[in-house]
Coordinates of C-alpha atoms and ligand atoms in Angstrom, one line a residue:
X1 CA 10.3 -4.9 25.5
X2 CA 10.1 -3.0 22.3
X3 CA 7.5 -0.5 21.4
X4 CA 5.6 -3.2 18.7
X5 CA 6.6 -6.6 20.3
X6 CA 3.8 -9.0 19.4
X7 CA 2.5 -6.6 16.5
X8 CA 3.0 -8.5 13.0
X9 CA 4.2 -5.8 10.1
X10 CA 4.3 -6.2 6.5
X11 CA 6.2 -3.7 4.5
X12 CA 5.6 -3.5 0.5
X13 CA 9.2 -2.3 -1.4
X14 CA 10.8 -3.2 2.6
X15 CA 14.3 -4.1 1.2
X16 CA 15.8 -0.9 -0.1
X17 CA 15.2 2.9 0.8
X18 CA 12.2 3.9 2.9
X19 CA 11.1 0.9 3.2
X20 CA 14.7 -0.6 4.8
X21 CA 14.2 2.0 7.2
X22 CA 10.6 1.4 8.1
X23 CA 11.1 -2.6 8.1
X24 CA 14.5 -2.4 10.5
X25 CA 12.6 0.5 12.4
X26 CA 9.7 -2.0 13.2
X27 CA 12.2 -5.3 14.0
X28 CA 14.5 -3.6 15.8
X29 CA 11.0 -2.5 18.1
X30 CA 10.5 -6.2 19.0
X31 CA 7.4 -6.0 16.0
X32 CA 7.3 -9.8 13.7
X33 CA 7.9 -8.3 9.8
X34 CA 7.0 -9.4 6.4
X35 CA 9.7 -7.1 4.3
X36 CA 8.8 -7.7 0.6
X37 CA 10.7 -6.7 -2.1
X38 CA 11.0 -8.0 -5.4
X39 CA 14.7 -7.3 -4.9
X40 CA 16.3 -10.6 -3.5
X41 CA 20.0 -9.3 -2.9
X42 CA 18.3 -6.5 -0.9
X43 CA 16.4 -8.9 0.6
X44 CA 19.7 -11.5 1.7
X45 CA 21.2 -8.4 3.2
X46 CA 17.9 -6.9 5.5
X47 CA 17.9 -10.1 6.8
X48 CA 21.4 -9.8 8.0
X49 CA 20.5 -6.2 9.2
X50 CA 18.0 -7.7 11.4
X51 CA 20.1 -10.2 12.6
X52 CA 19.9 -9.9 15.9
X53 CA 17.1 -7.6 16.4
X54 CA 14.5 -7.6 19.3
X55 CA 12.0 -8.9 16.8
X56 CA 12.1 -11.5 13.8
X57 CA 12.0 -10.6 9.9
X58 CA 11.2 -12.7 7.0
X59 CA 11.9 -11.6 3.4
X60 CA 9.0 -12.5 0.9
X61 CA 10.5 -12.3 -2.7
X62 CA 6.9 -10.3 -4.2
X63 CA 5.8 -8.2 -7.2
X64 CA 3.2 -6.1 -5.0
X65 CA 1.5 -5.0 -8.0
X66 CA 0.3 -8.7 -8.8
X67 CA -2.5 -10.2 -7.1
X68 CA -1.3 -13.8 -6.5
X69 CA 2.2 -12.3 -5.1
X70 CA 0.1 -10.0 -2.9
X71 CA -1.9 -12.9 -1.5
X72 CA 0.8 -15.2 -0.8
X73 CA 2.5 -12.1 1.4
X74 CA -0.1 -12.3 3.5
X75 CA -0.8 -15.6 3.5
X76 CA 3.7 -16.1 4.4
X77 CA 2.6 -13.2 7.1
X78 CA -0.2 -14.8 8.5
X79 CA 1.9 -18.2 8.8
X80 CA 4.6 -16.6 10.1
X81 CA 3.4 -14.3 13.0
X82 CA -0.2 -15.3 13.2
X83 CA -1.9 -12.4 11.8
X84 CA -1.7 -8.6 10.5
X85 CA -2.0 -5.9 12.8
X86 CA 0.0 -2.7 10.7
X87 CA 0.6 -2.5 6.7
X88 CA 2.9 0.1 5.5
X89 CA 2.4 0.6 1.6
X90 CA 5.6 1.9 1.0
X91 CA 6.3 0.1 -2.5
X92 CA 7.4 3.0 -5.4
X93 CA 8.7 3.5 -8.7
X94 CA 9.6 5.9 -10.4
X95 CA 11.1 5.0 -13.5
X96 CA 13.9 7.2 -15.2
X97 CA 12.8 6.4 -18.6
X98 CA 9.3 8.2 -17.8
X99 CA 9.9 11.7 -17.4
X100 CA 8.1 13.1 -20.3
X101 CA 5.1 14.7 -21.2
X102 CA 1.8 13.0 -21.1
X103 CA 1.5 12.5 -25.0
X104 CA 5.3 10.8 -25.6
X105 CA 4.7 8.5 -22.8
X106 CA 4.4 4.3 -23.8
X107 CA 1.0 3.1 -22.5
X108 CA 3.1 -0.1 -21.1
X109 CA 5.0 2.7 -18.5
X110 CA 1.7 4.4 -17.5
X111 CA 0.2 1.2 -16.8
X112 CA 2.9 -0.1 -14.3
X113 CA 3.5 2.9 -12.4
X114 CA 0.1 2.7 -11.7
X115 CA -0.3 -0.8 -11.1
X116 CA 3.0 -0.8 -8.6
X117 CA 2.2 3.0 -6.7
X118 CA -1.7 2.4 -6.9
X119 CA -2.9 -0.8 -7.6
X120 CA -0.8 -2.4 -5.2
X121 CA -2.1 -0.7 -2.6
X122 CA -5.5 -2.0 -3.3
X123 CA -4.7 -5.8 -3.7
X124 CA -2.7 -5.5 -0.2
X125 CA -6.0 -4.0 1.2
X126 CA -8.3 -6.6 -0.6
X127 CA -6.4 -9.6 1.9
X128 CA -4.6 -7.7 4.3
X129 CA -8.0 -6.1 5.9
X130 CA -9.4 -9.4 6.8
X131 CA -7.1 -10.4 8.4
X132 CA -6.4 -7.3 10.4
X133 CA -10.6 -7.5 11.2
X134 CA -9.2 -10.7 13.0
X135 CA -7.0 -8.5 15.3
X136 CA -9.4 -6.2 16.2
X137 CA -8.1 -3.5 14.1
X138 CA -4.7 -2.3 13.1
X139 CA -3.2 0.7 11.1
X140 CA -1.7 1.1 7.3
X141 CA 0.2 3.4 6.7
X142 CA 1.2 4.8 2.9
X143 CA 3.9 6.4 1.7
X144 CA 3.0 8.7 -0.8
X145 CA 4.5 11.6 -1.6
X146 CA 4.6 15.7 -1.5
X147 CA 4.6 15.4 -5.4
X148 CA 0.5 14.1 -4.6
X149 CA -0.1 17.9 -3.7
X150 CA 1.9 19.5 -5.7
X151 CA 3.5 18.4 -9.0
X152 CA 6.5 18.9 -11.2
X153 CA 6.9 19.2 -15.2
X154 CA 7.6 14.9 -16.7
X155 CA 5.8 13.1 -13.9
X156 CA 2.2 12.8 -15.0
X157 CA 1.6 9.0 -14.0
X158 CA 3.7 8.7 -10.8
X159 CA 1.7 12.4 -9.5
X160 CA -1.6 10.7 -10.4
X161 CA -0.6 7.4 -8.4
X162 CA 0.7 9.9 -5.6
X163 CA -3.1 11.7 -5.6
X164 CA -4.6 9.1 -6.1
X165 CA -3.0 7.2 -2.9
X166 CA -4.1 10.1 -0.5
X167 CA -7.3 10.0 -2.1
X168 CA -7.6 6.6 -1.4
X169 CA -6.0 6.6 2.1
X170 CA -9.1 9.0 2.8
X171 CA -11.4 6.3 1.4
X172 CA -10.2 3.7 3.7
X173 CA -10.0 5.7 6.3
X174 CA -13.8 5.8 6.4
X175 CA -14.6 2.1 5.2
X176 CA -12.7 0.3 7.6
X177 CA -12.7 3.5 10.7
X178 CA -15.5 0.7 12.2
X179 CA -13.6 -1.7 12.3
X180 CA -10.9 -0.1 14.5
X181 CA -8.0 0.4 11.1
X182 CA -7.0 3.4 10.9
X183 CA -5.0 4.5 7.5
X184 CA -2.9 7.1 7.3
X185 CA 0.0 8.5 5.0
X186 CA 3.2 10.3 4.5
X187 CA 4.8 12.9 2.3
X188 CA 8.1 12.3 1.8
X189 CA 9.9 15.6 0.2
X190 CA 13.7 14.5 -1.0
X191 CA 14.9 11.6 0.6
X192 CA 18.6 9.8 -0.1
X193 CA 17.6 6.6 -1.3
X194 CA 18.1 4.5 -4.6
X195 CA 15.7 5.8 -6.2
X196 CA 16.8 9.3 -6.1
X197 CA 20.2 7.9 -6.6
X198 CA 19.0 7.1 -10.3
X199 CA 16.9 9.8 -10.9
X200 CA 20.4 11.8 -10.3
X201 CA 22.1 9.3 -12.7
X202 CA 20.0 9.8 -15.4
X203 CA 21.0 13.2 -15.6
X204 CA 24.6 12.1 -15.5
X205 CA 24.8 13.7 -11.9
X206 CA 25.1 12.3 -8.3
X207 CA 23.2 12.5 -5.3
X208 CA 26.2 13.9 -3.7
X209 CA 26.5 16.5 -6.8
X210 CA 23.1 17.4 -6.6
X211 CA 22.6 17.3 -2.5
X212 CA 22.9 21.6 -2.2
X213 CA 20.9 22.0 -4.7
X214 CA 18.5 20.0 -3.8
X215 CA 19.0 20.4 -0.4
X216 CA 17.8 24.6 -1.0
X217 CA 14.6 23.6 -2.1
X218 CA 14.0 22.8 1.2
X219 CA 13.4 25.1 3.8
X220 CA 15.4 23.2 6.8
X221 CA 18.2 23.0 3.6
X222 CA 19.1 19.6 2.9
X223 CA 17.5 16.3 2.2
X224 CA 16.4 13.9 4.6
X225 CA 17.3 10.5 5.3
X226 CA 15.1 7.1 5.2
X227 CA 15.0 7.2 9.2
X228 CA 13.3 10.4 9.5
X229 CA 10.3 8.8 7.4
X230 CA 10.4 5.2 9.3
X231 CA 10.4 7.4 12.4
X232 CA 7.1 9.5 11.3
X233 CA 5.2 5.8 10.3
X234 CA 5.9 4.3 13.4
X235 CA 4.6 7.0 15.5
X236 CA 1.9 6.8 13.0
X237 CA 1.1 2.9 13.6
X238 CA 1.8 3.2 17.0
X239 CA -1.0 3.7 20.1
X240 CA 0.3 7.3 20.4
X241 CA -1.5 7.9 16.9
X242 CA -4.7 6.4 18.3
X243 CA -6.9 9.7 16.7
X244 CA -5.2 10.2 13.4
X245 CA -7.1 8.4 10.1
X246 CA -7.6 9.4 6.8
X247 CA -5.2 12.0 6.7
X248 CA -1.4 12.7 5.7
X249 CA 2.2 14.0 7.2
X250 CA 4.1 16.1 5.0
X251 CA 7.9 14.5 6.4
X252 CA 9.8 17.0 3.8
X253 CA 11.7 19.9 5.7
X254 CA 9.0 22.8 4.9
X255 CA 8.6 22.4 1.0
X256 CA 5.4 22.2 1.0
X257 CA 4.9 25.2 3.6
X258 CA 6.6 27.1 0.7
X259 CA 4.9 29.0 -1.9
X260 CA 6.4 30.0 -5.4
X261 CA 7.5 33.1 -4.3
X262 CA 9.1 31.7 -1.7
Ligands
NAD1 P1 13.6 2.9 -3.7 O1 13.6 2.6 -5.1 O2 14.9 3.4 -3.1 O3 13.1 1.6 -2.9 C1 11.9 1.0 -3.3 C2 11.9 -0.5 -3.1 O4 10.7 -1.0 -3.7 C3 13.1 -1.2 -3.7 O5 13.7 -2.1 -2.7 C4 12.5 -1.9 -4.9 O6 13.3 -3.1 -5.2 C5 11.1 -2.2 -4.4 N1 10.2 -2.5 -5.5 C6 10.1 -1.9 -6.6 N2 9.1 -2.4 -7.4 C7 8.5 -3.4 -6.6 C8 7.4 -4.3 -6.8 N3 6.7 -4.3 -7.9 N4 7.1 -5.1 -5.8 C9 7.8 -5.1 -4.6 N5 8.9 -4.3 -4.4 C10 9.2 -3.5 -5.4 O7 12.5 4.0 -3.4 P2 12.3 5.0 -2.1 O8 12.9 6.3 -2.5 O9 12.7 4.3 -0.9 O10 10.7 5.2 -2.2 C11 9.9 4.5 -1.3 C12 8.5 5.1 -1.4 O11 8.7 6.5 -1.0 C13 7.9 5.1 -2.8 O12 6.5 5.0 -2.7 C14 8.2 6.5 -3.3 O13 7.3 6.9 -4.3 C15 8.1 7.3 -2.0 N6 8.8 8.6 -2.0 C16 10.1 8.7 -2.1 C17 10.8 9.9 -2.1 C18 12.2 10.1 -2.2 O14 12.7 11.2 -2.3 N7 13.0 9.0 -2.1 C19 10.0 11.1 -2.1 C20 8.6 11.0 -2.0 C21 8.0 9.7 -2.0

């Protein structure tokens, strides 16, 4: 039997990415999952991934930064594999049209980075943790990112949704540690995946045209792949984790072991 058969998952942004990788991660280890995505082609063809697997998905079409979508995930969840036991926050954006300072960026964009990387975390917790106080206790897990420690020139609102997610992880941590949840996150450094497929479009590049260069900027010298973040959050949610809350894995190749002078 697989590592999280009987364990019901829900995965936030499950269909592409990080969160493909953490949702066929957790089937594929016997675990019920809730991948949500408010991609529905993604969504058709995770299913088919998972076709097969050890354990069972569902796709939830769901805009995780509203509340009703939020509550009806967990309500499918609940229906579906009879309760919550591990939430991975994974949902991201990082929209190409927002890299700019502070004062040239539209109101509108500020809001819904914030309301997908940061509120969204928040309205899962709001009816997720219930239900998890129903199990006994479970784990969530967030992916945040390195660029919550550290921070780059254009990315004022997706950095302070990046902060404020390890902030709140802490939080969390110590309002639900009675209740047996422990909450944790990850620090992904440069990972291939959609969205950094844009971000490289935007500049008129390709991953593939920018993969040494980025890949330098790391110490181990390349980029990492969605599986080596799935990999950390599933240790994470697993029994093996069972004294690790309210703190973070940096899963980025040494980048943020490096200083300037590096
Ligand atoms: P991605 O864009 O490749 O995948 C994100 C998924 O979220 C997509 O399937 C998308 O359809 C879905 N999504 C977007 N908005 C949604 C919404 N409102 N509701 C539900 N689903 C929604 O992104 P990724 O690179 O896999 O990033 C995943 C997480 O990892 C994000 O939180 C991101 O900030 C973080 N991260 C990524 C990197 C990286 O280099 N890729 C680095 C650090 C942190």
């Amino acid at each position: 039997m697989g590592a999280f058969a009987g364990k019901s998952v829900v995965v936030t942004g499950g269909a592409k990415g990080i969160g493909r990788a953490i949702s066929l991660g957790f089937v594929r280890a016997g675990a019920g999952v809730a991948c949500a995505d408010v991609d529905e082609a993604a969504g058709a063809e995770i299913l088919r991934l998972a076709a097969g697997a050890e354990g069972r998905m569902i796709f939830v079409a769901a805009d995780v930064s509203r509340s009703a979508a939020c509550k009806a995930l967990v309500e499918r969840t609940v229906a579906a594999f009879g309760g919550v036991d591990i939430r991975c926050n994974n949902v991201g954006i990082q929209p190409t049209d927002s890299y700019l300072p502070a004062h040239e960026l539209p109101e509108e964009t500020w809001d819904r980075i914030i309301d997908v990387n940061l509120k969204s975390r928040f309205l899962m917790t709001k009816y997720c943790v219930p239900e998890m106080k129903k199990r006994g206790g479970g784990a969530i897990i967030n992916t945040a990112s390195v660029q919550g420690l550290q921070s780059a020139l254009g990315v004022g609102p997706y950095a302070a949704s990046k902060g404020g997610d390890l902030s709140l992880t802490r939080q969390l941590a110590l309002e639900y540690a009675k209740d047996r949840i422990r909450v944790l996150a990850v620090n992904p450094g440069t990972i291939e995946t959609p969205l950094v497929a844009e971000a490289a479009a935007a500049f008129g590049e390709t991953v593939d045209s920018q993969r040494a260069k980025w890949g330098a900027c790391h110490p181990l010298d390349r980029i990492g792949q969605p599986e080596e973040i799935a990999d950390v959050v599933m240790f994470l949610a697993s029994d093996k984790a069972s004294f690790m809350t309210g703190s973070y894995v940096n899963v980025d190749g040494g980048l943020m072991a490096k200083g300037a002078w590096a």
